[in-house]
Coordinates of C-alpha atoms in Angstrom, one line a residue:
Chain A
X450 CA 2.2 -16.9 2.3
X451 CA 4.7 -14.0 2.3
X452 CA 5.4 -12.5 5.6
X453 CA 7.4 -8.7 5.6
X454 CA 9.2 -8.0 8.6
X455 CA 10.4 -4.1 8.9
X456 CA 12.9 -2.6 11.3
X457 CA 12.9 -0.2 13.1
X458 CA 9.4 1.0 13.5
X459 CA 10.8 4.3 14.6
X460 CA 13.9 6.4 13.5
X461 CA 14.8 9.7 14.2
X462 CA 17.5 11.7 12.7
X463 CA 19.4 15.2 12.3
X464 CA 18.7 17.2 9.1
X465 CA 21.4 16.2 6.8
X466 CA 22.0 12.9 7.8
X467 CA 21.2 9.8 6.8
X468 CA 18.6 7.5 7.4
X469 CA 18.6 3.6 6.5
X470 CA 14.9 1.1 6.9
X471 CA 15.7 -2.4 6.6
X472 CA 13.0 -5.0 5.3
X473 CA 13.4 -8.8 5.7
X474 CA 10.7 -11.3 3.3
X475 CA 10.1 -15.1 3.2
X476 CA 8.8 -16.0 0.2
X477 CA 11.8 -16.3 -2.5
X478 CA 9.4 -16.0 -5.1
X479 CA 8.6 -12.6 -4.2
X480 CA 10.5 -10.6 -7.1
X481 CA 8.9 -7.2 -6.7
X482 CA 9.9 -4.5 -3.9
X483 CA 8.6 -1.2 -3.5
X484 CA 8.9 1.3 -1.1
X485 CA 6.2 4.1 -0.2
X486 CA 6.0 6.9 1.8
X487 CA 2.9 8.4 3.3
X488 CA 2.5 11.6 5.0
X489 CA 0.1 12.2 7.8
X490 CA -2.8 12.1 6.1
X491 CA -2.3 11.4 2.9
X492 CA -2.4 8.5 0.7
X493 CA 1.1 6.2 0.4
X494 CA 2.7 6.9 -2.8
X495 CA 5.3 5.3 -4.3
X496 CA 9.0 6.7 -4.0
X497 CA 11.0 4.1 -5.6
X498 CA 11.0 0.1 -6.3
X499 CA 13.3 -2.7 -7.3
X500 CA 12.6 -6.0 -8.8
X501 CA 14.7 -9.2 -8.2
X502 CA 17.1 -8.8 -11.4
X503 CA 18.7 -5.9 -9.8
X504 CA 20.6 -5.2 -6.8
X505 CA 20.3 -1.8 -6.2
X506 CA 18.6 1.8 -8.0
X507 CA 19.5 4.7 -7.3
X508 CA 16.9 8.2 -7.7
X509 CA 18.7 10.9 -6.4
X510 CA 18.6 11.3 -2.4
X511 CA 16.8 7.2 -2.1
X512 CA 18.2 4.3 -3.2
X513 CA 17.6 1.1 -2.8
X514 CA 19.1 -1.8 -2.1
X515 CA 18.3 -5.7 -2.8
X516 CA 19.8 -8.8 -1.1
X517 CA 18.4 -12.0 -2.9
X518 CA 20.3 -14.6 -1.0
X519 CA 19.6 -13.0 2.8
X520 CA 16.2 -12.0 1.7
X521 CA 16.2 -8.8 2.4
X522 CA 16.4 -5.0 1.2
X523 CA 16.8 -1.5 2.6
X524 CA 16.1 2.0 1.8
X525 CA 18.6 4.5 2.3
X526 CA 18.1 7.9 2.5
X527 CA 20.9 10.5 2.4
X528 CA 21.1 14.3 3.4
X529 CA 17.8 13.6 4.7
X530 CA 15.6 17.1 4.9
X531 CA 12.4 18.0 6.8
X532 CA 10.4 16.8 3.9
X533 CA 11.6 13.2 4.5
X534 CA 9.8 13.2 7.8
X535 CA 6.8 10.6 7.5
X536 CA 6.2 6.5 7.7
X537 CA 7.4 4.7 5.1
X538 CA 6.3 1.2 4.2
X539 CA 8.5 -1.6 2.2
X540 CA 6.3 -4.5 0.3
X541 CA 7.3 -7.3 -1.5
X542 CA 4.6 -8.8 -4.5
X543 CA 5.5 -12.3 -6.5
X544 CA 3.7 -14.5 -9.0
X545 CA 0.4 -13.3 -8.0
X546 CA 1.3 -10.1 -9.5
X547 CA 2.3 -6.0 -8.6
X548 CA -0.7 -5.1 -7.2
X549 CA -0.7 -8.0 -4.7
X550 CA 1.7 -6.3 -2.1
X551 CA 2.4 -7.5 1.1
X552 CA 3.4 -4.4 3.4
X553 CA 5.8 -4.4 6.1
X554 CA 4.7 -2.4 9.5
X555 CA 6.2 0.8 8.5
X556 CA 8.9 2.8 9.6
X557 CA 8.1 6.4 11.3
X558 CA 10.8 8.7 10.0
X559 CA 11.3 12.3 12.0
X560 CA 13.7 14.4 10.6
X561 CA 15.4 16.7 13.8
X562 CA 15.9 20.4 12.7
Chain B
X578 CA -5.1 13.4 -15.4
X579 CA -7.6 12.8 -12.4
X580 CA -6.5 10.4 -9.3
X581 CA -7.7 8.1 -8.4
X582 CA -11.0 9.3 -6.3
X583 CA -13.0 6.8 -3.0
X584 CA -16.1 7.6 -1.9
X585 CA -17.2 8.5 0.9
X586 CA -14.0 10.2 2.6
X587 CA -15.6 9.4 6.1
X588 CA -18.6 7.4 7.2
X589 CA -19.8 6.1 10.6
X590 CA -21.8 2.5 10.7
X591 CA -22.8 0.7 13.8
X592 CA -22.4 -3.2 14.1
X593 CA -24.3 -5.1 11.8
X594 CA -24.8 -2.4 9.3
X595 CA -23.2 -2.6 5.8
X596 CA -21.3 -0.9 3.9
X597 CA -20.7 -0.1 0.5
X598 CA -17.3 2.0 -0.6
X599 CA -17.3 3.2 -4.0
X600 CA -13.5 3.9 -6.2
X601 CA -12.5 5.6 -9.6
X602 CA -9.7 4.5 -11.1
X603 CA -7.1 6.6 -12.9
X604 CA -8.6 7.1 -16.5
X605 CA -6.8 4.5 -18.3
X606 CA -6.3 2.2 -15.3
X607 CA -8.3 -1.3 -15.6
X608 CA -6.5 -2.5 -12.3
X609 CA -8.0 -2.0 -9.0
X610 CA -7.1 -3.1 -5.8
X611 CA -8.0 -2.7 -2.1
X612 CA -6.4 -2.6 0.9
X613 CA -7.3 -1.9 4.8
X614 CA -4.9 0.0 6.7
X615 CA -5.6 -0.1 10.2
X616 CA -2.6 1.2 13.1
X617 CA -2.6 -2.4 14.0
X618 CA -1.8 -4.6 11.1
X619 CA -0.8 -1.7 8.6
X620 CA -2.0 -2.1 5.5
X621 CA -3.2 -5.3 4.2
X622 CA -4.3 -6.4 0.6
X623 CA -8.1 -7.1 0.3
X624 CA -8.7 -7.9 -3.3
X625 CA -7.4 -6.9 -6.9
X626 CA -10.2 -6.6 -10.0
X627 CA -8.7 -6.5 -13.5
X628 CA -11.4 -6.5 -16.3
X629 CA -14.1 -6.9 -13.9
X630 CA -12.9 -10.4 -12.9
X631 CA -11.7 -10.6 -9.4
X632 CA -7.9 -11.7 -10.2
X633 CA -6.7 -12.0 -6.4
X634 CA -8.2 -12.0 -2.9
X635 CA -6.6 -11.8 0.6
X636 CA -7.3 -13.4 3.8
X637 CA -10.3 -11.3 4.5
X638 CA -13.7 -13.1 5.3
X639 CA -16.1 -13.2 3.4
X640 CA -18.0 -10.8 4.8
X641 CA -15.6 -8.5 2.7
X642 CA -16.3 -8.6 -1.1
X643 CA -15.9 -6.8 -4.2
X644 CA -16.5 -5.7 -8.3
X645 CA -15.4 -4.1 -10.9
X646 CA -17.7 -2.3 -13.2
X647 CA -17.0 -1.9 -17.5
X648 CA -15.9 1.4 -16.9
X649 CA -13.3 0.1 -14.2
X650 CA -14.7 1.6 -11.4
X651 CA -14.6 -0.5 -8.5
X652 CA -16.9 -1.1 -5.5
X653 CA -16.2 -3.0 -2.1
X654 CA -18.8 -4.7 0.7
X655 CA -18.6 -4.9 4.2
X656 CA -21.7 -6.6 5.5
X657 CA -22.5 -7.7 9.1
X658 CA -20.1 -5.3 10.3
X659 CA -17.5 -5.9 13.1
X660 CA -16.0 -2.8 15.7
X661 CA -12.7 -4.6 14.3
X662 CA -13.7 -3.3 10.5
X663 CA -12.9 0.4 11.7
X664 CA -10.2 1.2 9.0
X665 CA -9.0 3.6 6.6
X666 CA -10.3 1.8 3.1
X667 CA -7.6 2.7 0.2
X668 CA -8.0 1.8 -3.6
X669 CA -5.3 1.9 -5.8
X670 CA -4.9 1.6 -9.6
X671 CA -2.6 0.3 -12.0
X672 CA -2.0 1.0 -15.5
X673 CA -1.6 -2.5 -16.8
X674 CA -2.0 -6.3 -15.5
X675 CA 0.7 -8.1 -13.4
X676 CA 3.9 -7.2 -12.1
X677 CA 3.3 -3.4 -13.5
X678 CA 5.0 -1.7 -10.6
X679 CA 3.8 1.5 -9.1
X680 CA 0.0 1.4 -7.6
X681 CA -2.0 4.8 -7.6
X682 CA -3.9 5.2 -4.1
X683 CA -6.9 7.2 -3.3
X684 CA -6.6 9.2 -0.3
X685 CA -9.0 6.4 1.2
X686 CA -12.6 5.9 2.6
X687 CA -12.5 6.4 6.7
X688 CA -14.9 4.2 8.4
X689 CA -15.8 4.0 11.8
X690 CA -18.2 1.3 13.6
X691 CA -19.5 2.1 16.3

């Protein structure tokens, strides 16, 4: 089955800078990648997704970006704010459908003052 | 438009009990999925019910199960419960059937065997 590998488990950065998670998968039928974010505490919600026909999206401060051939895709955040601070988890769904995701181990974010 | 709502927010079972976890959809949502998040293994997918059929199932045993009511709401089982079931329970809805996109979660049901 699909297998989500996410690095680095912990980043920290300076307010205003950027910040980058990288997610590897295995199955190249997976064709759906989202990213969420969850605060401490609350539920994850959804910040932005790709699916396999695109190489990257773009929503303001996030983007996203999709590698087909390595199998992998990353999340970049730029002129990061405290707001940013929290875990965020990349998935990856195929065939079986959207709400069959396969999580990576998330990504603690701290965003330094 | 209401969230998605779990109930209960916290509960506390001992080993052997069983559980049952109860989750509203978003009005309009027939897709509902579970998932276990635990500090461990993160979160992992438990089961998706679409039109009260379930549609997919992870590798949970089966002491784990699940349905989905006509109205959508959605109910899961623990039985024979395990010290290694402690886990934040999250539901999430969907609008439409496959490959949708974004899922809805519940802020989750908290359970704790003791």
């Amino acid at each position: 089955g699909e297998n989500v590998e996410q690095h680095p488990s912990t980043l920290s950065v300076q307010e205003g800078d950027s910040a980058v998670i990288k997610c590897t998968y295995s199955d190249s039928a997976s064709n759906y990648f989202p990213w969420y974010k969850q605060e401490l505490g609350k539920r994850p919600q959804l910040i932005i997704d790709i699916r396999s026909n695109v190489g990257e999206k773009k929503d303001q401060r996030i983007a996203v970006t999709l590698n087909k051939t390595a199998k992998h895709f990353s999340l970049h955040i730029t002129e990061t704010q405290p707001e940013d601070s929290a875990v965020y988890f990349c998935a990856a769904s195929g065939v079986q459908g959207a709400q069959k995701l396969v999580f990576g181990q998330g990504t603690r974010l701290t965003i330094n003052p | 438009k209401a969230g998605v709502t779990q109930t209960p927010r916290y509960l506390i079972k001992t080993r052997g009990q069983q559980v049952t976890l109860s989750c509203s959809p978003i009005s309009g949502h027939r897709s509902v999925s579970w998932y276990q998040q635990t500090p461990g293994q993160g979160l992992q997918f438990l089961f998706e019910y679409f039109s009260e059929t379930q549609r997919n199932k992870g590798n949970f045993p089966g002491r784990f199960s699940g349905r989905q009511f006509s109205n959508s709401r959605s109910e899961m089982n623990v039985s024979t419960l395990e010290l290694g079931d402690s886990a934040l329970y999250l539901c999430a809805s969907s609008q439409q059937g496959a490959n949708t996109g974004e899922l809805f979660f519940g802020e989750g049901s908290r359970l704790t065997v003791l």
